PDB file of N, CA, C and O in Angstrom:
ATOM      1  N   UNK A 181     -16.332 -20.818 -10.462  1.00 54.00           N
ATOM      2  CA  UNK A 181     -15.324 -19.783 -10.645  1.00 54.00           C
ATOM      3  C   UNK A 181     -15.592 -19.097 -11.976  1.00 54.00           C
ATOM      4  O   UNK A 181     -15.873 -19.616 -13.056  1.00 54.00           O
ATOM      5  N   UNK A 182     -15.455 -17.919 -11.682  1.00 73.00           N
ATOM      6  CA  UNK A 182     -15.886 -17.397 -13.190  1.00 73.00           C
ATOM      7  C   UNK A 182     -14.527 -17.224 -14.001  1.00 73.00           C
ATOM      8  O   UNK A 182     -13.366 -17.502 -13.702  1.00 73.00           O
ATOM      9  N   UNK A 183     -15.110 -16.649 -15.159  1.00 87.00           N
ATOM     10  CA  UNK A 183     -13.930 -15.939 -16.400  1.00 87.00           C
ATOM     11  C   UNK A 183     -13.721 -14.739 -16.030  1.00 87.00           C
ATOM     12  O   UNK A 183     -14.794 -14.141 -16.099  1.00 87.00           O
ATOM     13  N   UNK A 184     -12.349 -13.618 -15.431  1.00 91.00           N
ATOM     14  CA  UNK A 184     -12.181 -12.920 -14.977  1.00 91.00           C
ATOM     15  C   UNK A 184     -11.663 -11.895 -16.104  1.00 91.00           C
ATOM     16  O   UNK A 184     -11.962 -10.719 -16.308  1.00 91.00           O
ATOM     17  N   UNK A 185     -10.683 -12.862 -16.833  1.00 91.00           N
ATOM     18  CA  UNK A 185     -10.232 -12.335 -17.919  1.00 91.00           C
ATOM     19  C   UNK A 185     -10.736 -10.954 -18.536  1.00 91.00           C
ATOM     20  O   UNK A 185     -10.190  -9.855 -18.432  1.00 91.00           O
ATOM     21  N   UNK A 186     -12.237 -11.372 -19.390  1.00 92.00           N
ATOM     22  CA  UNK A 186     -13.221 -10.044 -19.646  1.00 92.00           C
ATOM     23  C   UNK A 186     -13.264  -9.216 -18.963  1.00 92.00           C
ATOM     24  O   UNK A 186     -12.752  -8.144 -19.287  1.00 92.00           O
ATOM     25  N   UNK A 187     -13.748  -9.342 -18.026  1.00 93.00           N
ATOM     26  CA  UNK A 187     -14.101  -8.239 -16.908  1.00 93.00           C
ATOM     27  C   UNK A 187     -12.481  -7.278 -16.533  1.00 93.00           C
ATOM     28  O   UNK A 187     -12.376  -6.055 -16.619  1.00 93.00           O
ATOM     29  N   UNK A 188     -11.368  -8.245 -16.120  1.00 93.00           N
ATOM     30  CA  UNK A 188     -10.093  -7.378 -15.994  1.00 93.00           C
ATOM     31  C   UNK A 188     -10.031  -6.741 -17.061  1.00 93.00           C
ATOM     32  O   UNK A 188      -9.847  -5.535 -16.893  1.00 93.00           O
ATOM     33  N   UNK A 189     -10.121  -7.111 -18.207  1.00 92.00           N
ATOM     34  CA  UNK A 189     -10.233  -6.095 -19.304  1.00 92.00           C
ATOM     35  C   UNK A 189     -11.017  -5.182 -19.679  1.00 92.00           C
ATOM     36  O   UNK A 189     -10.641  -4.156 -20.246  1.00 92.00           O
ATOM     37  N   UNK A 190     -11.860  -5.382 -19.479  1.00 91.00           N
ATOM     38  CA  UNK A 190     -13.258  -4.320 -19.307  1.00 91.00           C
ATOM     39  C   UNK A 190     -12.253  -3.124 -18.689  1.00 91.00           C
ATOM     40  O   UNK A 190     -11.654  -2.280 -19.354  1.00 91.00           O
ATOM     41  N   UNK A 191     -12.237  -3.288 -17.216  1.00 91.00           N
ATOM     42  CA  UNK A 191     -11.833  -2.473 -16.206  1.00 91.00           C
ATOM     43  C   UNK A 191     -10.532  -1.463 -16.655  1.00 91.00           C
ATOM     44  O   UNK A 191     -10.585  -0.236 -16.729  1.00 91.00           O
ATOM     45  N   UNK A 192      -9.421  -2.276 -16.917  1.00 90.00           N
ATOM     46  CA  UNK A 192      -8.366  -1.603 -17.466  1.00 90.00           C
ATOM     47  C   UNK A 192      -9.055  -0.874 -18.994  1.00 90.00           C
ATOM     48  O   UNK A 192      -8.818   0.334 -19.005  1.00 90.00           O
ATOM     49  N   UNK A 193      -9.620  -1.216 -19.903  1.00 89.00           N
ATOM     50  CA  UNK A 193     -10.217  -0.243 -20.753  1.00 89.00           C
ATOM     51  C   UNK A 193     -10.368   1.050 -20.287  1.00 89.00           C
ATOM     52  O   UNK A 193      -9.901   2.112 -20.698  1.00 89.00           O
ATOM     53  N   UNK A 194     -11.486   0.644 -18.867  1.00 88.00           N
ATOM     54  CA  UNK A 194     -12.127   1.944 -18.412  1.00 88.00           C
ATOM     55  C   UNK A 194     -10.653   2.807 -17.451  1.00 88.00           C
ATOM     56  O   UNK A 194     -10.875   3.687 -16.620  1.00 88.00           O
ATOM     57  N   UNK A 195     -10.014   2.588 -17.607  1.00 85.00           N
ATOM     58  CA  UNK A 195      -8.760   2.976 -16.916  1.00 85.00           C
ATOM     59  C   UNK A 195      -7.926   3.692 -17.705  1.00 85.00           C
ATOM     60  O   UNK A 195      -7.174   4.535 -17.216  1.00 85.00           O
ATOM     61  N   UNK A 196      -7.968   3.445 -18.946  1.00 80.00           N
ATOM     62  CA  UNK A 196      -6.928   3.144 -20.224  1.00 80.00           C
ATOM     63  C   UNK A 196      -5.605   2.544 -19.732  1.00 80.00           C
ATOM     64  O   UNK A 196      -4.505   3.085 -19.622  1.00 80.00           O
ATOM     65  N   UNK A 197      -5.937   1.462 -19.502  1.00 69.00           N
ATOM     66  CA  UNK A 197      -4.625   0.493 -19.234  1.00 69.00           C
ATOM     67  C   UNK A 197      -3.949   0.117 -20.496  1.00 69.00           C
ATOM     68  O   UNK A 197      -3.052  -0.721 -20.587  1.00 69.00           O
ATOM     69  N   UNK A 198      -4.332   0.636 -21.219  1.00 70.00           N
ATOM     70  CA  UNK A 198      -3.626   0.425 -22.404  1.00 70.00           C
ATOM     71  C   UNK A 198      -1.961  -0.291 -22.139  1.00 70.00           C
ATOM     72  O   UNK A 198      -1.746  -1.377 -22.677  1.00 70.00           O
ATOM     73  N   UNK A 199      -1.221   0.141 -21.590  1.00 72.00           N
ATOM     74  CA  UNK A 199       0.101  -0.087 -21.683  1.00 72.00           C
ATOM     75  C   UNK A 199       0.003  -1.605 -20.933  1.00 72.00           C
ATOM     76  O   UNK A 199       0.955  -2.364 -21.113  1.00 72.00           O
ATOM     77  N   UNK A 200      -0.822  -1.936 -20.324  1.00 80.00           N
ATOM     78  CA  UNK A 200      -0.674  -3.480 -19.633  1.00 80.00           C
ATOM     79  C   UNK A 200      -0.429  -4.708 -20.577  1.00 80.00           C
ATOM     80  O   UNK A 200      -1.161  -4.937 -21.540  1.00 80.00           O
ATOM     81  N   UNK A 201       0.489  -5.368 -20.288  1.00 85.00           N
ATOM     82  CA  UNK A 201       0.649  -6.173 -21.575  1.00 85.00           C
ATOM     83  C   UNK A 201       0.088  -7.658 -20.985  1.00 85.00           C
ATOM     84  O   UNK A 201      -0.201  -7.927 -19.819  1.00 85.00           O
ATOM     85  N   UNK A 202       0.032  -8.506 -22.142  1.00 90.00           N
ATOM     86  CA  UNK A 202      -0.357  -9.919 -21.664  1.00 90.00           C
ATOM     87  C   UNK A 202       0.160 -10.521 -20.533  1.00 90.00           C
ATOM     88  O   UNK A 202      -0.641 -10.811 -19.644  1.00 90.00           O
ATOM     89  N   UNK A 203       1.424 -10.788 -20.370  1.00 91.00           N
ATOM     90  CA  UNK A 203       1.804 -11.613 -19.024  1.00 91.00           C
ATOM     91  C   UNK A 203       1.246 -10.845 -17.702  1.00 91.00           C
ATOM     92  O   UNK A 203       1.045 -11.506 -16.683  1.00 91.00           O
ATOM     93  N   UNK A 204       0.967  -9.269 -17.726  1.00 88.00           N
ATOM     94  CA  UNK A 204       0.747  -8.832 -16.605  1.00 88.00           C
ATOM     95  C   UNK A 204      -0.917  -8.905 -16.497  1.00 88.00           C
ATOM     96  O   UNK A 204      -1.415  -8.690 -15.391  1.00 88.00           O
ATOM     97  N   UNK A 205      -1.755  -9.198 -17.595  1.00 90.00           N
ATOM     98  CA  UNK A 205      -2.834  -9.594 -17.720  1.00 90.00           C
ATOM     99  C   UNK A 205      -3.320 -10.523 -16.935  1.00 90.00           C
ATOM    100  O   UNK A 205      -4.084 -10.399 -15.978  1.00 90.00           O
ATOM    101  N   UNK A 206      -2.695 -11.741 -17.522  1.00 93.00           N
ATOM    102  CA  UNK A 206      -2.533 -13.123 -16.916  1.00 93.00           C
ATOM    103  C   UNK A 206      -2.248 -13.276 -15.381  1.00 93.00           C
ATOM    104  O   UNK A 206      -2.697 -14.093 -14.577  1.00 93.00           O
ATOM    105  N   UNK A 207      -1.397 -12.276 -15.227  1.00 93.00           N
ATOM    106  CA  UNK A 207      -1.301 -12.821 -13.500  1.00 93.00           C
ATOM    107  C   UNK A 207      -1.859 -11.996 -12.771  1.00 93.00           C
ATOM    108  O   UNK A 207      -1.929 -12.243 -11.567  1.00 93.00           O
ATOM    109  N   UNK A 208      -2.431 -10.738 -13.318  1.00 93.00           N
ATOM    110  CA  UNK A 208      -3.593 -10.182 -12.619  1.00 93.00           C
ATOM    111  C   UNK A 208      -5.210 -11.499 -12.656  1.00 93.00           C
ATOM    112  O   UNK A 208      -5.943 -11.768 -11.704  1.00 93.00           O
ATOM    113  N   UNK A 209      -5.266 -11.897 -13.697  1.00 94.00           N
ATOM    114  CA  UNK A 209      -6.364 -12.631 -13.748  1.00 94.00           C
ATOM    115  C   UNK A 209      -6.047 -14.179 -12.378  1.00 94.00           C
ATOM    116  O   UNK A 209      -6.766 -14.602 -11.474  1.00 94.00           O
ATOM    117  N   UNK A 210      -4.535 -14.636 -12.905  1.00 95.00           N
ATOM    118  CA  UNK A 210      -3.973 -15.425 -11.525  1.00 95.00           C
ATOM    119  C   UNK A 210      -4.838 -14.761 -10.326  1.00 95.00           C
ATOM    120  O   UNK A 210      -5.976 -15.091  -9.991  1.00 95.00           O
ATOM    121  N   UNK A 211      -4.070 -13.797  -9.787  1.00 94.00           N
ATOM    122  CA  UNK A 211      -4.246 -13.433  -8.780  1.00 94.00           C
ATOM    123  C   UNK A 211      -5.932 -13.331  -7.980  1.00 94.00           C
ATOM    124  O   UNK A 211      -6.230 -13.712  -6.848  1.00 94.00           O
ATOM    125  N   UNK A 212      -6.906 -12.628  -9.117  1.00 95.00           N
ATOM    126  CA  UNK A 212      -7.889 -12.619  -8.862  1.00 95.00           C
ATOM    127  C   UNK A 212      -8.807 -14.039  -8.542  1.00 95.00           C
ATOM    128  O   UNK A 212      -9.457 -14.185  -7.507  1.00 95.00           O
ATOM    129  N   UNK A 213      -8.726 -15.002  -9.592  1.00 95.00           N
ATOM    130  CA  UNK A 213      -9.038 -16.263  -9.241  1.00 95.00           C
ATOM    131  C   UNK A 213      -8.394 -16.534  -7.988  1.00 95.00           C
ATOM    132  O   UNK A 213      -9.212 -16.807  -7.110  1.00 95.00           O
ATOM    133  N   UNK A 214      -7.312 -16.549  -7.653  1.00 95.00           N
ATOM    134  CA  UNK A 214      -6.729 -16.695  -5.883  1.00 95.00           C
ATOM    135  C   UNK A 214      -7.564 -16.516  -4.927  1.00 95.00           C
ATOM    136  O   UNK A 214      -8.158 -17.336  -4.227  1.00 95.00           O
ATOM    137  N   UNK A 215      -7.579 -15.022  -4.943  1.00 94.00           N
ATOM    138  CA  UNK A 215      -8.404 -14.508  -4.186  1.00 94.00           C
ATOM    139  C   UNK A 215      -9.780 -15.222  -3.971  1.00 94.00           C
ATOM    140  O   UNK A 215     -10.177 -15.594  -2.867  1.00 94.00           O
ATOM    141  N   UNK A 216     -10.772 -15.440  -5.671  1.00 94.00           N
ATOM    142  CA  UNK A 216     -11.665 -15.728  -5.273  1.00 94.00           C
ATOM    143  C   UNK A 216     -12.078 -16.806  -4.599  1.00 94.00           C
ATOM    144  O   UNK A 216     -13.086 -17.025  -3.928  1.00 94.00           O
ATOM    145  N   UNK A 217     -10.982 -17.553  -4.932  1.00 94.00           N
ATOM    146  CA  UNK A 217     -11.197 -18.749  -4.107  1.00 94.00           C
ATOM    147  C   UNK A 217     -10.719 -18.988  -2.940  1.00 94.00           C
ATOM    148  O   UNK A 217     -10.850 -20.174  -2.637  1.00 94.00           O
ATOM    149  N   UNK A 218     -10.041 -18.133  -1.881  1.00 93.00           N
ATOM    150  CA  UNK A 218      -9.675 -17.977  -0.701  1.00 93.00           C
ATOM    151  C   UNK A 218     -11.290 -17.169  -0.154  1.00 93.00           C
ATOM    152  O   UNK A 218     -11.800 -17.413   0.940  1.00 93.00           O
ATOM    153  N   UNK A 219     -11.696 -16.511  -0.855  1.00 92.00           N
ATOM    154  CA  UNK A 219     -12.883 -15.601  -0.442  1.00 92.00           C
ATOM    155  C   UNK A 219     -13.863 -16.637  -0.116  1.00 92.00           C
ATOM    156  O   UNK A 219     -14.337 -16.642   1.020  1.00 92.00           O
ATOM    157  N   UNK A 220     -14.128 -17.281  -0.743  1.00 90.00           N
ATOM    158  CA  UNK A 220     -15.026 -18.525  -0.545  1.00 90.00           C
ATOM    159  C   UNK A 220     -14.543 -19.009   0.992  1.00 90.00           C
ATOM    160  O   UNK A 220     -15.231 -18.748   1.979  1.00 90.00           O
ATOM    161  N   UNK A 221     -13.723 -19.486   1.045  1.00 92.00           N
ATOM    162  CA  UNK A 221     -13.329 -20.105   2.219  1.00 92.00           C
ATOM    163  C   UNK A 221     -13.349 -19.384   3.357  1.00 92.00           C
ATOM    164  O   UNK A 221     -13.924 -19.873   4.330  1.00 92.00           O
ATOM    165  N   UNK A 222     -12.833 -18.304   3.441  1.00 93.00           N
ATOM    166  CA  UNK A 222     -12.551 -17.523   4.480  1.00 93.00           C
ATOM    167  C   UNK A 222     -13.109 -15.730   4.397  1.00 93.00           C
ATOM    168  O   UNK A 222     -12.459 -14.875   4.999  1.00 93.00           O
ATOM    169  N   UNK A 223     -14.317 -15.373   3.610  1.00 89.00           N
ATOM    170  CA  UNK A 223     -14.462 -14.225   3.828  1.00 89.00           C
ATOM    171  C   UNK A 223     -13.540 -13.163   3.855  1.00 89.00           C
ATOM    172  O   UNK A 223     -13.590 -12.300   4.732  1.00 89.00           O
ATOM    173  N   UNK A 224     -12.303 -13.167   2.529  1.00 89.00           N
ATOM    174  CA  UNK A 224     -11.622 -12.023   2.764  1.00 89.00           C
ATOM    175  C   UNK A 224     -12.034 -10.454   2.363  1.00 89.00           C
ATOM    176  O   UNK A 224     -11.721  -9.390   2.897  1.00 89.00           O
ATOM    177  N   UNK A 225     -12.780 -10.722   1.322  1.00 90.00           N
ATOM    178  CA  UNK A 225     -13.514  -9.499   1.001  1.00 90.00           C
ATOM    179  C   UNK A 225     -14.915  -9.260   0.843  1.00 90.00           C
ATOM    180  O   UNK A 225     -15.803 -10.113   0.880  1.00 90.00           O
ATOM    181  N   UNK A 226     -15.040  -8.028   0.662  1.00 88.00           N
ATOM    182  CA  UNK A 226     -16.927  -7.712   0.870  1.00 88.00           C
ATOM    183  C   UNK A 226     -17.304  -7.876  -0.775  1.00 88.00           C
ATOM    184  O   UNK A 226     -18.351  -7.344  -1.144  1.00 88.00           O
ATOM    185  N   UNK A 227     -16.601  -8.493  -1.627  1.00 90.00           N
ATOM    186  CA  UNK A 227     -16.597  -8.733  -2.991  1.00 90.00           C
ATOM    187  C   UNK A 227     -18.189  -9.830  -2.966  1.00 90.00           C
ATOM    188  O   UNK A 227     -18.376 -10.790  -2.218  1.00 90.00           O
ATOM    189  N   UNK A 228     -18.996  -9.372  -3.861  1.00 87.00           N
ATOM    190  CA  UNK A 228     -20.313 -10.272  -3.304  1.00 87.00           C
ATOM    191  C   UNK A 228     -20.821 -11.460  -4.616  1.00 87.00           C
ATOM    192  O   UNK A 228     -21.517 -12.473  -4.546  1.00 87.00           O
ATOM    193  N   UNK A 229     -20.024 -10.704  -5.936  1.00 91.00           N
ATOM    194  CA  UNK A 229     -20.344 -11.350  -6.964  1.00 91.00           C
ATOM    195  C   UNK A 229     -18.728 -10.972  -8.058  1.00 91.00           C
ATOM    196  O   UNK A 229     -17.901 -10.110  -7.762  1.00 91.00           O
ATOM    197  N   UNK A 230     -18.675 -11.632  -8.953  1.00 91.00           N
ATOM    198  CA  UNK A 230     -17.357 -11.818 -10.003  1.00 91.00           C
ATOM    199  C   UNK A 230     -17.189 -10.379 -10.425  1.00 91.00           C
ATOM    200  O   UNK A 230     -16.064 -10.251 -10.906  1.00 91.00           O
ATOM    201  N   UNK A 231     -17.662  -9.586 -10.431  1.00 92.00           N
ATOM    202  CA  UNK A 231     -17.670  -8.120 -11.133  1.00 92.00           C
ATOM    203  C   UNK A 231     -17.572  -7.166 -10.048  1.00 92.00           C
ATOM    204  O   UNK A 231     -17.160  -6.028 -10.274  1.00 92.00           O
ATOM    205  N   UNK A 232     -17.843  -7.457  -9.138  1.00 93.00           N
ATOM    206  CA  UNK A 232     -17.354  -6.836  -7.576  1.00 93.00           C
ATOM    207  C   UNK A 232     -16.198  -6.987  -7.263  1.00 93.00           C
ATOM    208  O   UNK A 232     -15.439  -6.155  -6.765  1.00 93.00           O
ATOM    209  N   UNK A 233     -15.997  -8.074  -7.542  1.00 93.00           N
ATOM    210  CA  UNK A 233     -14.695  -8.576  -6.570  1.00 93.00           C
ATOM    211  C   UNK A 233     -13.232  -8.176  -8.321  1.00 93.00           C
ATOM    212  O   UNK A 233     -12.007  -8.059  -8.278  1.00 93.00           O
ATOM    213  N   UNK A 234     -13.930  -8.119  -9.193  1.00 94.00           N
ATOM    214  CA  UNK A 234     -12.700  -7.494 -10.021  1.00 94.00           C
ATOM    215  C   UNK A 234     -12.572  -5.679 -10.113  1.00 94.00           C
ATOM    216  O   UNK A 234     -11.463  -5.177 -10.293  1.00 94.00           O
ATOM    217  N   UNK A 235     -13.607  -4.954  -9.993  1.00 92.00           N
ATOM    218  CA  UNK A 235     -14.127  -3.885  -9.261  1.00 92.00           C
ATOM    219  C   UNK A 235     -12.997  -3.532  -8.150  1.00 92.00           C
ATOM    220  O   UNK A 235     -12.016  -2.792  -8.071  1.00 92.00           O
ATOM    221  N   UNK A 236     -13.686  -4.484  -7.325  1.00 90.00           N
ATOM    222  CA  UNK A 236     -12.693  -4.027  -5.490  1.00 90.00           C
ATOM    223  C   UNK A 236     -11.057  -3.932  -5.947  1.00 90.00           C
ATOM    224  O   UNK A 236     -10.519  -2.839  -6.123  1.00 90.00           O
ATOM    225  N   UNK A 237     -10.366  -5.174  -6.110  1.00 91.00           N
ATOM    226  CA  UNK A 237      -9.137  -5.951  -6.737  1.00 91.00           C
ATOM    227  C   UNK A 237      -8.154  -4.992  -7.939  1.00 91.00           C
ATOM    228  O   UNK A 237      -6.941  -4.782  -7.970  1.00 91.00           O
ATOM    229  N   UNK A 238      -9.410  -4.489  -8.982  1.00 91.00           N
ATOM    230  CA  UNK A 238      -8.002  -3.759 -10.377  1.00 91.00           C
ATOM    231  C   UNK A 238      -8.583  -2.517  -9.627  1.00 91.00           C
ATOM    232  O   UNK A 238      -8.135  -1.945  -8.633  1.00 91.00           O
ATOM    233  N   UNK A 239     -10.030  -2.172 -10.588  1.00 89.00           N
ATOM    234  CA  UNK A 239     -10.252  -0.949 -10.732  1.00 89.00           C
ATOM    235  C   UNK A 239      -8.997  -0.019 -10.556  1.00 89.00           C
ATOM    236  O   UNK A 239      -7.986   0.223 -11.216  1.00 89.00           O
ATOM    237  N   UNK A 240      -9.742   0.553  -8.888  1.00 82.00           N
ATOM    238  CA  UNK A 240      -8.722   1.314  -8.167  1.00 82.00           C
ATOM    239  C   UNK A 240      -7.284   1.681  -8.476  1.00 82.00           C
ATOM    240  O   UNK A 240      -6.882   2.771  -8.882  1.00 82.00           O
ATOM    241  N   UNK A 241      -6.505   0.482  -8.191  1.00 83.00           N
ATOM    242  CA  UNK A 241      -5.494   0.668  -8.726  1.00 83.00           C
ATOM    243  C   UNK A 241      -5.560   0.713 -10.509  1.00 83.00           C
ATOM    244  O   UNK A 241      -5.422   1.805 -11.060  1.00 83.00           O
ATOM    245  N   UNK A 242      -5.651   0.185 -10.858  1.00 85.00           N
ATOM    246  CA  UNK A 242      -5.996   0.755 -12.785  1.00 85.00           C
ATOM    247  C   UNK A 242      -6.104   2.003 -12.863  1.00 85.00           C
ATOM    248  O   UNK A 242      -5.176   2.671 -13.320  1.00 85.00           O
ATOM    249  N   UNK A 243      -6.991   2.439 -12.533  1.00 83.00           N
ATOM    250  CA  UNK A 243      -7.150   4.420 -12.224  1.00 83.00           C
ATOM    251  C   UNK A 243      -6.096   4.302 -12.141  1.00 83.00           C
ATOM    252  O   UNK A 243      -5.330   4.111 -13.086  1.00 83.00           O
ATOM    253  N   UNK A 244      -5.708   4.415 -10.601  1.00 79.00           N
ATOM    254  CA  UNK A 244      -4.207   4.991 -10.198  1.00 79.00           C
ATOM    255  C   UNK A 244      -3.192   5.087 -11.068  1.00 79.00           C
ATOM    256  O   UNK A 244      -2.955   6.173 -11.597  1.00 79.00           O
ATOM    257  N   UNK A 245      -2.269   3.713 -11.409  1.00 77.00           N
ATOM    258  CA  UNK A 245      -1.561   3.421 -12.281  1.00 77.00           C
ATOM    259  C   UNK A 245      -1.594   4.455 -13.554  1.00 77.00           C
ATOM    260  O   UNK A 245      -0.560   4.978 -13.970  1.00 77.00           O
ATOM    261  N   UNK A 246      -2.947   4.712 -14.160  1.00 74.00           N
ATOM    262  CA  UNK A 246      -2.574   5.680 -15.596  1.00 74.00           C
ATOM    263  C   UNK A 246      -2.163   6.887 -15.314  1.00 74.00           C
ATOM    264  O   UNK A 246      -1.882   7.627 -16.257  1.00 74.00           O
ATOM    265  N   UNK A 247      -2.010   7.444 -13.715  1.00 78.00           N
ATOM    266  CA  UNK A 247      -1.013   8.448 -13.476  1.00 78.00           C
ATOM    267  C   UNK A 247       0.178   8.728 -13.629  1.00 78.00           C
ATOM    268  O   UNK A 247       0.798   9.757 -13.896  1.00 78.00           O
ATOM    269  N   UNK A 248       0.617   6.932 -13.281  1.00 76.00           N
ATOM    270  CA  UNK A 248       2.170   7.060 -13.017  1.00 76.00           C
ATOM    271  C   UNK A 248       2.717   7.015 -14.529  1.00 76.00           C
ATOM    272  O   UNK A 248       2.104   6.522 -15.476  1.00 76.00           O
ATOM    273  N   UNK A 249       4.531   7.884 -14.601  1.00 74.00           N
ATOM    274  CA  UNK A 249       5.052   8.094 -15.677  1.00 74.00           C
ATOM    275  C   UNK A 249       5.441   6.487 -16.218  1.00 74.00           C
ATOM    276  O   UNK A 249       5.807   5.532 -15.532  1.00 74.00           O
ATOM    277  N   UNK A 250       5.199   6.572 -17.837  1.00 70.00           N
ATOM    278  CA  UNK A 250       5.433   5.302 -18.586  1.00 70.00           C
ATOM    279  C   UNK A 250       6.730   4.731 -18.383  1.00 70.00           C
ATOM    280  O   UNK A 250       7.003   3.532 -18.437  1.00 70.00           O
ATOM    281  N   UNK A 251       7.814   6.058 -18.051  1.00 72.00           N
ATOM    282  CA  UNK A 251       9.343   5.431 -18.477  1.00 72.00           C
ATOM    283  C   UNK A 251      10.062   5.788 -16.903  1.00 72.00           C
ATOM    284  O   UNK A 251       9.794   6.632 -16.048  1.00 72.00           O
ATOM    285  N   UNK A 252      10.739   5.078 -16.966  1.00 70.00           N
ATOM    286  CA  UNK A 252      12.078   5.530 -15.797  1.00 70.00           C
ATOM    287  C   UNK A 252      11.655   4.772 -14.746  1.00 70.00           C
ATOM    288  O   UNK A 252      11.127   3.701 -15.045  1.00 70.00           O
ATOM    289  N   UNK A 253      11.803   5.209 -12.944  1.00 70.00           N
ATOM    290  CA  UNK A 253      11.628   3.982 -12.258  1.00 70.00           C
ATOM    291  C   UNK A 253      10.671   4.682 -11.459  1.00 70.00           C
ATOM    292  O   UNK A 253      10.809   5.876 -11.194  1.00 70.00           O
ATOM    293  N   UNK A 254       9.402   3.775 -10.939  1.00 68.00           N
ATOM    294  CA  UNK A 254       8.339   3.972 -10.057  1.00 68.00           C
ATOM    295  C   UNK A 254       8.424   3.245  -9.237  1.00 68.00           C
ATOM    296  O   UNK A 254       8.824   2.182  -9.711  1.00 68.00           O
ATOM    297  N   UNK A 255       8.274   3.181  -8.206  1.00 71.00           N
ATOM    298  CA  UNK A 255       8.542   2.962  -6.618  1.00 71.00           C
ATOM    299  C   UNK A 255       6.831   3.225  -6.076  1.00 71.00           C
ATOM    300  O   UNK A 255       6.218   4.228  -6.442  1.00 71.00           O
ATOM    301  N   UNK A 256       6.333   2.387  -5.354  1.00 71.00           N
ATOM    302  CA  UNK A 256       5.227   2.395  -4.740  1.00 71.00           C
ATOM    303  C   UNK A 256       4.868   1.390  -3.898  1.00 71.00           C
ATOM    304  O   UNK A 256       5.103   0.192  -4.056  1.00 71.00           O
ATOM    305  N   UNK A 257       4.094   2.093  -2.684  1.00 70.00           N
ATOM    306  CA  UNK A 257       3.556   1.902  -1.677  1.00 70.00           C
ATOM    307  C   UNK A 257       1.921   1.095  -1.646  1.00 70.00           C
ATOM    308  O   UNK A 257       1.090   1.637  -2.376  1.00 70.00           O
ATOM    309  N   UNK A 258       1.506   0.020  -0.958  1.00 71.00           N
ATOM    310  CA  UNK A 258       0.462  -0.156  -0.873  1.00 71.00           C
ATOM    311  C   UNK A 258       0.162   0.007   0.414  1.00 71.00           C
ATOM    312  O   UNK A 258       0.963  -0.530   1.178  1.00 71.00           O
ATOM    313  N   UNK A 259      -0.723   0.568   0.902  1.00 70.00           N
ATOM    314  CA  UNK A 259      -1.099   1.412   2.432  1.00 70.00           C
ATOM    315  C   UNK A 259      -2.258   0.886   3.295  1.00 70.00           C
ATOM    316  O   UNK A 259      -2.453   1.041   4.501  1.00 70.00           O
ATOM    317  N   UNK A 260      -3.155   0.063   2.145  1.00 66.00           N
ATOM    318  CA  UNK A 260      -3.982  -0.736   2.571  1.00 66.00           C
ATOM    319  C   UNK A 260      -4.147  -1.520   3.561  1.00 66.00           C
ATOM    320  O   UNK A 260      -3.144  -1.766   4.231  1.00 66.00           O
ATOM    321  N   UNK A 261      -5.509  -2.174   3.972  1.00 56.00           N
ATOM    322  CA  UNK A 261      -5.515  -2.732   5.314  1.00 56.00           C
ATOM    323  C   UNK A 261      -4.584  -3.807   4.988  1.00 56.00           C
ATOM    324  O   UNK A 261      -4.245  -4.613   5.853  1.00 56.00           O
TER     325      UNK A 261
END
């Protein structure tokens, strides 16, 4: 299992996730270790190596997210398979 940590951070850099704070760090990094280790077992994603599969997982949404407004209430949809 790798260190995801870096790499989620990497990513949100390239995002300017700036506003992400530690606890939401942490359970993004949770989450990803989850995954990777369900992926192992059962082929959930086309994630092929540790930098792929944090790639597939933030990126995307990271982009997204530095759209939405900092203050007041955001409401969102995930549409995905």
């Amino acid at each position: 299992m790798g260190d995801y940590g870096p790499r989620i951070d990497r990513v949100l850099a390239e995002a300017d996730g700036s506003a992400v704070d530690a606890a939401t760090r942490e359970a993004l990094r949770g989450w990803v270790e989850a995954v990777a280790e369900w992926n192992r077992r059962i082929d959930l994603t086309a994630a092929r190596d540790d930098d792929e599969l944090v790639d597939l997982l933030v990126a995307d949404a990271a982009a997204l997210a530095s759209w939405l407004p900092r203050r007041g209430t955001r409401r969102l949809v995930d549409v995905g398979s």
